Short mmCIF file of C-alpha atoms in Angstrom, two decimals:
data_model
loop_
_atom_site.label_atom_id
_atom_site.label_comp_id
_atom_site.label_asym_id
_atom_site.label_seq_id
_atom_site.Cartn_x
_atom_site.Cartn_y
_atom_site.Cartn_z
CA MET A 1 33.94 42.35 55.28
CA LEU A 2 36.75 42.44 52.73
CA TYR A 3 39.54 39.89 52.74
CA LYS A 4 42.20 38.73 50.35
CA ARG A 5 42.62 35.27 48.85
CA GLY A 6 45.77 35.04 46.85
CA LYS A 7 45.95 38.22 44.79
CA THR A 8 42.19 38.83 44.64
CA TYR A 9 39.85 40.52 47.14
CA TRP A 10 36.67 38.83 48.26
CA TYR A 11 33.78 40.17 50.31
CA ASN A 12 31.57 38.44 52.85
CA PHE A 13 28.40 39.79 54.50
CA ARG A 14 24.97 38.68 55.64
CA TRP A 15 21.71 39.96 54.18
CA SER A 16 18.22 39.48 55.60
CA LEU A 17 15.07 39.47 53.52
CA ARG A 18 11.47 39.75 54.75
CA ASN A 19 9.15 37.36 52.91
CA ALA A 20 5.49 37.94 52.04
CA ASP A 21 4.37 35.99 55.15
CA SER A 22 6.48 38.37 57.35
CA SER A 23 9.07 35.69 58.05
CA ILE A 24 12.74 36.72 57.89
CA GLU A 25 15.18 34.76 55.73
CA SER A 26 18.93 35.28 56.11
CA PHE A 27 21.53 34.79 53.40
CA ARG A 28 25.31 34.79 53.44
CA ILE A 29 26.82 36.62 50.48
CA ARG A 30 30.36 35.47 49.80
CA GLN A 31 32.05 36.00 46.44
CA SER A 32 35.08 37.36 44.62
CA ALA A 33 35.27 41.05 43.74
CA ARG A 34 37.55 40.03 40.84
CA THR A 35 40.08 42.75 41.57
CA ALA A 36 43.41 43.10 43.35
CA ASN A 37 42.63 46.69 44.40
CA LYS A 38 40.98 47.03 47.82
CA GLN A 39 39.13 50.25 46.98
CA ASP A 40 37.73 48.73 43.79
CA ALA A 41 36.67 45.67 45.78
CA LYS A 42 34.81 47.90 48.25
CA THR A 43 33.03 49.61 45.35
CA VAL A 44 31.91 46.22 44.01
CA GLN A 45 30.61 45.23 47.47
CA ASP A 46 28.77 48.52 47.92
CA GLU A 47 27.12 48.20 44.49
CA HIS A 48 26.02 44.66 45.39
CA ARG A 49 24.48 45.92 48.66
CA ARG A 50 22.76 48.78 46.83
CA ALA A 51 21.17 46.41 44.30
CA LEU A 52 19.92 44.20 47.15
CA ARG A 53 18.56 47.18 49.08
CA LEU A 54 16.63 48.49 46.05
CA GLY A 55 15.27 45.03 45.26
CA GLU A 56 16.93 44.93 41.84
CA ILE A 57 18.23 41.43 42.56
CA HIS A 58 17.54 38.54 44.96
CA PRO A 59 20.34 37.39 47.30
CA ARG A 60 20.57 34.17 45.29
CA ASP A 61 20.93 36.01 41.96
CA PRO A 62 24.42 36.32 40.41
CA TRP A 63 26.33 39.58 40.71
CA PRO A 64 27.29 41.53 38.72
CA LYS A 65 24.05 41.08 36.79
CA PRO A 66 24.73 39.14 33.56
CA THR A 67 24.79 41.40 30.56
CA ALA A 68 22.41 40.48 27.76
CA VAL A 69 24.20 39.13 24.70
CA ALA A 70 22.96 40.55 21.43
CA PRO A 71 21.44 37.90 19.14
CA PRO A 72 23.75 36.93 16.26
CA ILE A 73 23.33 38.10 12.68
CA PHE A 74 21.36 35.63 10.55
CA ARG A 75 24.30 35.12 8.16
CA ALA A 76 26.59 34.03 11.03
CA PHE A 77 24.02 31.81 12.73
CA ALA A 78 23.13 30.13 9.42
CA LYS A 79 26.61 28.53 9.40
CA GLU A 80 26.06 27.12 12.90
CA PHE A 81 22.65 25.84 11.88
CA LEU A 82 24.05 24.03 8.84
CA GLN A 83 26.67 22.32 11.01
CA TYR A 84 23.88 21.23 13.34
CA ALA A 85 21.80 19.96 10.39
CA LYS A 86 24.77 18.02 9.01
CA THR A 87 25.10 16.13 12.31
CA HIS A 88 21.47 15.75 13.36
CA THR A 89 19.52 15.32 10.11
CA LYS A 90 19.60 13.02 7.10
CA PRO A 91 21.87 13.95 4.15
CA GLY A 92 18.85 14.83 2.02
CA THR A 93 17.48 17.15 4.70
CA HIS A 94 20.88 18.83 5.08
CA THR A 95 21.02 19.35 1.31
CA PHE A 96 17.52 20.84 1.39
CA TYR A 97 18.46 23.29 4.16
CA ASP A 98 21.68 24.20 2.34
CA GLY A 99 19.80 25.17 -0.83
CA CYS A 100 17.14 27.14 1.06
CA LEU A 101 19.72 29.03 3.12
CA GLU A 102 21.66 29.92 -0.01
CA ARG A 103 18.54 31.67 -1.34
CA LEU A 104 17.76 33.30 2.02
CA LEU A 105 21.31 34.65 2.34
CA ALA A 106 21.01 36.26 -1.09
CA PHE A 107 18.30 38.51 0.41
CA ALA A 108 20.34 41.14 2.30
CA ALA A 109 17.37 42.34 4.38
CA ILE A 110 17.40 38.95 6.14
CA ALA A 111 21.04 37.90 5.77
CA ASP A 112 22.51 40.97 7.48
CA THR A 113 19.84 41.32 10.17
CA PRO A 114 20.04 40.19 13.85
CA LEU A 115 17.82 37.21 14.58
CA ASN A 116 15.57 39.22 16.91
CA ALA A 117 14.81 41.67 14.09
CA ILE A 118 13.49 38.98 11.72
CA THR A 119 9.73 39.39 11.91
CA GLY A 120 6.79 37.87 10.12
CA ASP A 121 6.54 41.04 8.05
CA LEU A 122 10.15 40.68 6.90
CA ALA A 123 9.49 37.04 5.98
CA SER A 124 6.48 38.18 3.93
CA LYS A 125 8.65 40.73 2.10
CA TYR A 126 11.09 37.93 1.28
CA ALA A 127 8.25 35.77 -0.08
CA ARG A 128 7.03 38.61 -2.30
CA HIS A 129 10.59 39.22 -3.53
CA ARG A 130 11.06 35.57 -4.44
CA GLN A 131 7.77 35.46 -6.34
CA GLU A 132 7.98 38.80 -8.11
CA VAL A 133 11.72 39.10 -8.81
CA ALA A 134 13.09 35.57 -8.86
CA GLU A 135 9.80 34.05 -10.12
CA ASN A 136 10.09 30.93 -7.97
CA SER A 137 7.21 28.54 -7.48
CA ILE A 138 5.19 28.69 -4.27
CA VAL A 139 6.56 25.27 -3.30
CA THR A 140 10.14 26.58 -3.45
CA VAL A 141 9.32 29.76 -1.52
CA ASN A 142 7.50 27.79 1.18
CA GLY A 143 10.53 25.53 1.55
CA ASP A 144 12.64 28.63 2.25
CA LEU A 145 10.09 29.93 4.77
CA ARG A 146 10.02 26.58 6.60
CA THR A 147 13.81 26.67 6.79
CA LEU A 148 13.74 30.22 8.17
CA ARG A 149 11.20 29.15 10.79
CA ARG A 150 13.37 26.17 11.75
CA VAL A 151 16.49 28.36 12.09
CA LEU A 152 14.67 30.73 14.44
CA LYS A 153 13.32 27.83 16.50
CA ILE A 154 16.80 26.36 16.95
CA ALA A 155 18.09 29.81 17.97
CA VAL A 156 15.46 29.89 20.73
CA GLU A 157 16.41 26.36 21.86
CA TRP A 158 20.06 27.38 22.08
CA GLY A 159 19.29 30.52 24.08
CA LYS A 160 20.37 32.85 21.27
CA LEU A 161 16.89 34.32 20.98
CA PRO A 162 14.19 34.88 23.64
CA HIS A 163 11.38 33.99 21.26
CA ALA A 164 10.85 33.49 17.53
CA SER A 165 8.49 35.49 15.36
CA ALA A 166 5.78 33.60 13.50
CA VAL A 167 6.69 32.77 9.90
CA HIS A 168 3.70 31.79 7.77
CA GLU A 169 3.88 29.88 4.50
CA LEU A 170 2.10 31.01 1.37
CA PRO A 171 -1.23 29.34 0.54
CA GLN A 172 -0.87 26.79 -2.20
CA PRO A 173 -3.15 24.34 -3.98
CA LYS A 174 -2.99 20.68 -3.08
CA GLY A 175 -0.84 19.79 -6.07
CA ARG A 176 0.08 16.35 -4.80
CA ASP A 177 -3.49 15.01 -4.97
CA ARG A 178 -3.64 14.93 -8.78
CA VAL A 179 -4.23 11.50 -10.30
CA LEU A 180 -2.86 11.09 -13.83
CA SER A 181 -4.76 9.14 -16.45
CA PHE A 182 -3.03 6.46 -18.51
CA LYS A 183 -3.31 8.70 -21.56
CA GLU A 184 -1.55 11.53 -19.71
CA GLU A 185 1.10 9.08 -18.59
CA ALA A 186 1.76 7.95 -22.16
CA LEU A 187 2.07 11.54 -23.41
CA TYR A 188 4.37 12.48 -20.53
CA LEU A 189 6.67 9.48 -21.03
CA ALA A 190 6.82 10.13 -24.78
CA LYS A 191 8.16 13.66 -24.20
CA GLY A 192 10.34 13.04 -21.15
CA SER A 193 14.09 12.45 -21.12
CA GLU A 194 15.33 8.90 -20.58
CA ASN A 195 16.23 9.60 -16.96
CA LEU A 196 12.82 11.16 -16.33
CA ARG A 197 10.97 8.29 -18.03
CA ASP A 198 12.79 5.70 -15.96
CA ALA A 199 12.15 7.56 -12.70
CA THR A 200 8.50 8.07 -13.60
CA ILE A 201 7.91 4.38 -14.35
CA LEU A 202 9.46 3.38 -11.03
CA ALA A 203 7.44 6.03 -9.18
CA VAL A 204 4.06 5.17 -10.70
CA ASP A 205 4.65 1.41 -10.53
CA SER A 206 5.97 1.30 -6.95
CA GLY A 207 4.61 4.33 -5.10
CA MET A 208 8.02 5.28 -3.72
CA ARG A 209 8.37 8.75 -2.23
CA PRO A 210 10.51 10.69 -4.74
CA ASN A 211 12.90 12.64 -2.52
CA SER A 212 13.49 10.20 0.31
CA GLU A 213 13.15 6.82 -1.43
CA LEU A 214 13.34 6.95 -5.24
CA PHE A 215 16.05 9.53 -5.96
CA PRO A 216 18.56 8.09 -3.41
CA LEU A 217 17.77 4.48 -4.37
CA LEU A 218 20.90 2.29 -4.12
CA TRP A 219 21.70 -0.65 -6.36
CA ALA A 220 22.38 -2.61 -3.16
CA ASN A 221 18.65 -2.37 -2.38
CA VAL A 222 17.52 -3.61 -5.79
CA ASP A 223 17.04 -7.36 -6.20
CA LEU A 224 16.21 -8.39 -9.77
CA THR A 225 16.21 -12.10 -8.95
CA ALA A 226 12.90 -13.87 -9.54
CA HIS A 227 11.23 -15.14 -6.37
CA PRO A 228 7.98 -17.09 -6.01
CA GLU A 229 6.26 -14.09 -4.38
CA CYS A 230 8.07 -11.45 -6.51
CA PRO A 231 8.58 -12.94 -10.00
CA HIS A 232 10.02 -9.69 -11.41
CA GLY A 233 12.25 -8.75 -8.47
CA VAL A 234 11.91 -6.41 -5.53
CA ILE A 235 13.11 -3.06 -4.18
CA HIS A 236 13.98 -2.90 -0.49
CA VAL A 237 13.32 0.48 1.13
CA ARG A 238 15.74 0.37 4.08
CA GLN A 239 14.90 3.81 5.44
CA GLY A 240 12.57 6.64 4.64
CA LYS A 241 10.31 9.34 5.98
CA THR A 242 9.24 7.25 8.99
CA ALA A 243 9.96 3.86 10.52
CA SER A 244 6.95 2.42 8.69
CA ALA A 245 8.51 3.44 5.39
CA GLN A 246 10.83 0.43 5.65
CA ARG A 247 9.30 -2.14 3.33
CA SER A 248 9.84 -4.37 0.30
CA LEU A 249 8.18 -3.39 -3.00
CA PRO A 250 7.56 -6.01 -5.71
CA LEU A 251 8.39 -4.85 -9.24
CA THR A 252 6.11 -4.70 -12.26
CA PRO A 253 7.49 -6.15 -15.52
CA ARG A 254 8.22 -2.73 -17.01
CA ALA A 255 9.84 -1.45 -13.79
CA ALA A 256 12.06 -4.54 -13.78
CA ASP A 257 12.98 -3.89 -17.43
CA VAL A 258 13.97 -0.30 -16.59
CA LEU A 259 16.20 -1.41 -13.71
CA GLN A 260 17.72 -4.26 -15.73
CA ARG A 261 18.66 -1.89 -18.55
CA ARG A 262 20.03 0.76 -16.20
CA LYS A 263 22.07 -1.85 -14.35
CA ILE A 264 23.69 -3.07 -17.59
CA GLU A 265 24.46 0.53 -18.58
CA ALA A 266 25.86 1.34 -15.13
CA GLU A 267 28.14 -1.70 -15.08
CA ALA A 268 29.56 -0.74 -18.49
CA LYS A 269 30.75 2.65 -17.21
CA PRO A 270 34.37 2.97 -16.00
CA LYS A 271 33.29 4.75 -12.81
CA GLN A 272 30.29 3.04 -11.26
CA SER A 273 27.89 4.84 -8.93
CA PRO A 274 26.13 3.11 -6.04
CA PHE A 275 22.94 5.00 -6.97
CA VAL A 276 20.32 3.98 -9.53
CA PHE A 277 19.95 7.66 -10.47
CA PRO A 278 23.45 9.15 -10.05
CA GLY A 279 23.84 12.93 -9.95
CA ALA A 280 26.65 15.43 -10.22
CA GLY A 281 26.01 17.15 -6.86
CA ASN A 282 27.44 16.47 -3.43
CA ALA A 283 24.67 13.98 -2.64
CA GLY A 284 25.87 11.71 -5.46
CA HIS A 285 22.33 11.14 -6.74
CA VAL A 286 19.61 13.11 -8.50
CA ILE A 287 17.78 15.41 -6.07
CA SER A 288 15.23 16.90 -8.47
CA PHE A 289 13.72 16.45 -11.94
CA GLN A 290 12.26 19.95 -11.94
CA HIS A 291 13.57 21.15 -15.31
CA PRO A 292 13.05 17.94 -17.36
CA HIS A 293 9.65 17.54 -15.65
CA GLU A 294 8.55 21.05 -16.64
CA LYS A 295 9.83 20.51 -20.20
CA ALA A 296 7.90 17.24 -20.52
CA LEU A 297 4.72 18.94 -19.30
CA LYS A 298 5.15 21.74 -21.81
CA ASP A 299 5.98 19.47 -24.75
CA ALA A 300 3.15 17.07 -23.94
CA LYS A 301 0.76 20.01 -23.42
CA LEU A 302 -0.36 18.71 -20.01
CA GLU A 303 -1.76 20.68 -17.10
CA PRO A 304 1.03 21.26 -14.52
CA PHE A 305 1.39 18.79 -11.66
CA GLU A 306 4.11 17.86 -9.18
CA PHE A 307 6.31 14.82 -9.78
CA TYR A 308 5.05 13.54 -6.42
CA CYS A 309 1.66 12.98 -8.08
CA TRP A 310 3.02 9.76 -9.59
CA ARG A 311 3.07 8.28 -6.06
CA HIS A 312 -0.51 9.43 -5.49
CA THR A 313 -1.44 7.98 -8.88
CA PHE A 314 0.06 4.62 -7.90
CA GLY A 315 -2.05 4.49 -4.74
CA THR A 316 -5.25 5.40 -6.58
CA ARG A 317 -4.64 2.92 -9.39
CA ALA A 318 -3.82 0.17 -6.88
CA ALA A 319 -7.11 0.80 -5.09
CA GLN A 320 -9.02 0.90 -8.38
CA SER A 321 -7.49 -2.40 -9.42
CA GLY A 322 -9.14 -4.12 -6.45
CA MET A 323 -6.16 -4.18 -4.08
CA ASP A 324 -7.39 -4.28 -0.48
CA ARG A 325 -6.57 -1.40 1.85
CA PHE A 326 -4.31 -3.48 4.11
CA THR A 327 -1.99 -4.41 1.25
CA LEU A 328 -2.07 -0.88 -0.09
CA ALA A 329 -1.18 0.57 3.32
CA ARG A 330 1.83 -1.74 3.46
CA LEU A 331 3.01 -0.89 -0.06
CA MET A 332 2.58 2.86 0.42
CA GLY A 333 4.52 2.83 3.70
CA HIS A 334 2.01 5.01 5.52
CA SER A 335 3.46 6.67 8.61
CA SER A 336 0.47 6.82 10.98
CA PRO A 337 1.21 4.74 14.11
CA ALA A 338 -2.50 3.88 14.41
CA VAL A 339 -2.57 2.53 10.85
CA ALA A 340 0.72 0.73 11.42
CA ALA A 341 -0.56 -0.99 14.54
CA ARG A 342 -3.87 -1.97 12.97
CA TYR A 343 -2.81 -2.94 9.47
CA TYR A 344 0.87 -3.66 8.93
CA VAL A 345 1.35 -6.34 11.55
CA HIS A 346 -1.27 -8.64 10.01
CA VAL A 347 -0.23 -8.28 6.36
CA THR A 348 1.95 -11.21 5.28
CA GLU A 349 4.35 -11.16 2.33
CA THR A 350 2.13 -13.69 0.55
CA HIS A 351 -0.85 -11.38 1.00
CA VAL A 352 1.12 -8.43 -0.40
CA ALA A 353 2.27 -10.47 -3.41
CA ALA A 354 -1.29 -11.65 -4.20
CA GLY A 355 -2.64 -8.10 -4.06
CA PHE A 356 0.22 -6.78 -6.15
CA GLY A 357 -0.51 -9.39 -8.84
CA LYS A 358 -3.90 -7.74 -9.41
CA PHE A 359 -2.18 -4.38 -9.78
CA VAL A 360 0.30 -5.73 -12.37
CA GLU A 361 -2.56 -7.06 -14.52
CA TYR A 362 -4.47 -3.79 -14.20
CA GLN A 363 -1.40 -1.67 -14.91
CA THR A 364 -0.24 -3.65 -17.97
CA ARG A 365 -3.69 -3.60 -19.58
CA ASN A 366 -4.27 0.12 -19.06
CA VAL A 367 -0.76 1.23 -20.08
CA ALA A 368 -1.35 -0.32 -23.49
CA GLU A 369 -4.74 1.39 -23.74
CA GLY A 370 -3.19 4.71 -22.70
CA ILE A 371 -0.56 4.48 -25.43
CA ALA A 372 -3.27 3.67 -27.98
CA ALA A 373 -5.33 6.67 -26.85
CA ALA A 374 -2.34 9.01 -26.95
CA PHE A 375 -1.08 7.88 -30.33
CA PRO A 376 -4.07 6.56 -32.32
CA GLU A 377 -2.18 6.90 -35.62
CA ALA A 378 0.34 4.28 -34.48
CA SER A 379 -2.46 1.90 -33.49
CA ASP A 380 -4.13 2.28 -36.91
CA ALA A 381 -0.81 1.57 -38.62
CA VAL A 382 -0.42 -1.67 -36.67
CA GLN A 383 -3.93 -2.80 -37.64
#
């Protein structure tokens, strides 16, 4: 039956459907034909009946059938993703995604392709292009591939894509497990820039995670006041990779000297930065030491390693110095909930300070020996 409501025609009819158990179910179909022309309205109603009769739709399904929306082009969706990342992720994560997407968008085969056409094979072609043409490290390329995988996953969550193709990272050696000797440390520090040396000393003497804790370190979280349990001062990690990353790190004498000097230099500048390691980018702080790090490795003639290895070196040296595993777990800020529940709750600040005292003695003694091994001519001159 056709009838008019306002200026628009509607139709109303009943439709019966036989179920698998032979029972009959009746439905009332009532909806707008979305037209002011009666003949057009009748055509819409007849098409609806035809689709029901042929079993193309169920009486409860919408009509007309929704038309499939073509997935967006990667370049367009990348802008939406960045807005999402800016709101829902940490500033450092947003900066990471921004850099990776900039490189991905420079590859036209991905940038100008609909999301549903981005396959694992296309991702592999991008990886080969980055390695062969741009000569990027595997770590950088894998960061781009993780970002691509995340973009596709968000597109699925938002209903822009029915499913996401698998994007596999390139195999890479476990570069973060390297432990540096004290001799290697001395050679590295001797060839590094002042900024790099300072960051390295803080990393290897505190175990801070470089990207999430060291590079964005604020002066507000540095306390250089002597306390009974922290005679050289302390760094407060307010936030980090996980909730367990929140901790207080006592300073070694040389780490305290670095921070004291940098603080005096920072206060003398007309425009003061809130960051210990200020940077020129949008983040306001240093986000990478890649180039000075690579130069120091080359000048010191050391085997390549990631800057993150200084954190791993701290943990290994702390264990070798006799520090118990409970104190070490607290200082490293391990993220495992099982470890957190079993270890962190029972470690007192006094216990941490006592264990750290052993590390300071061990570190001071071996740093001097490392310098002597790296530069024997200087040691002979002193004698």
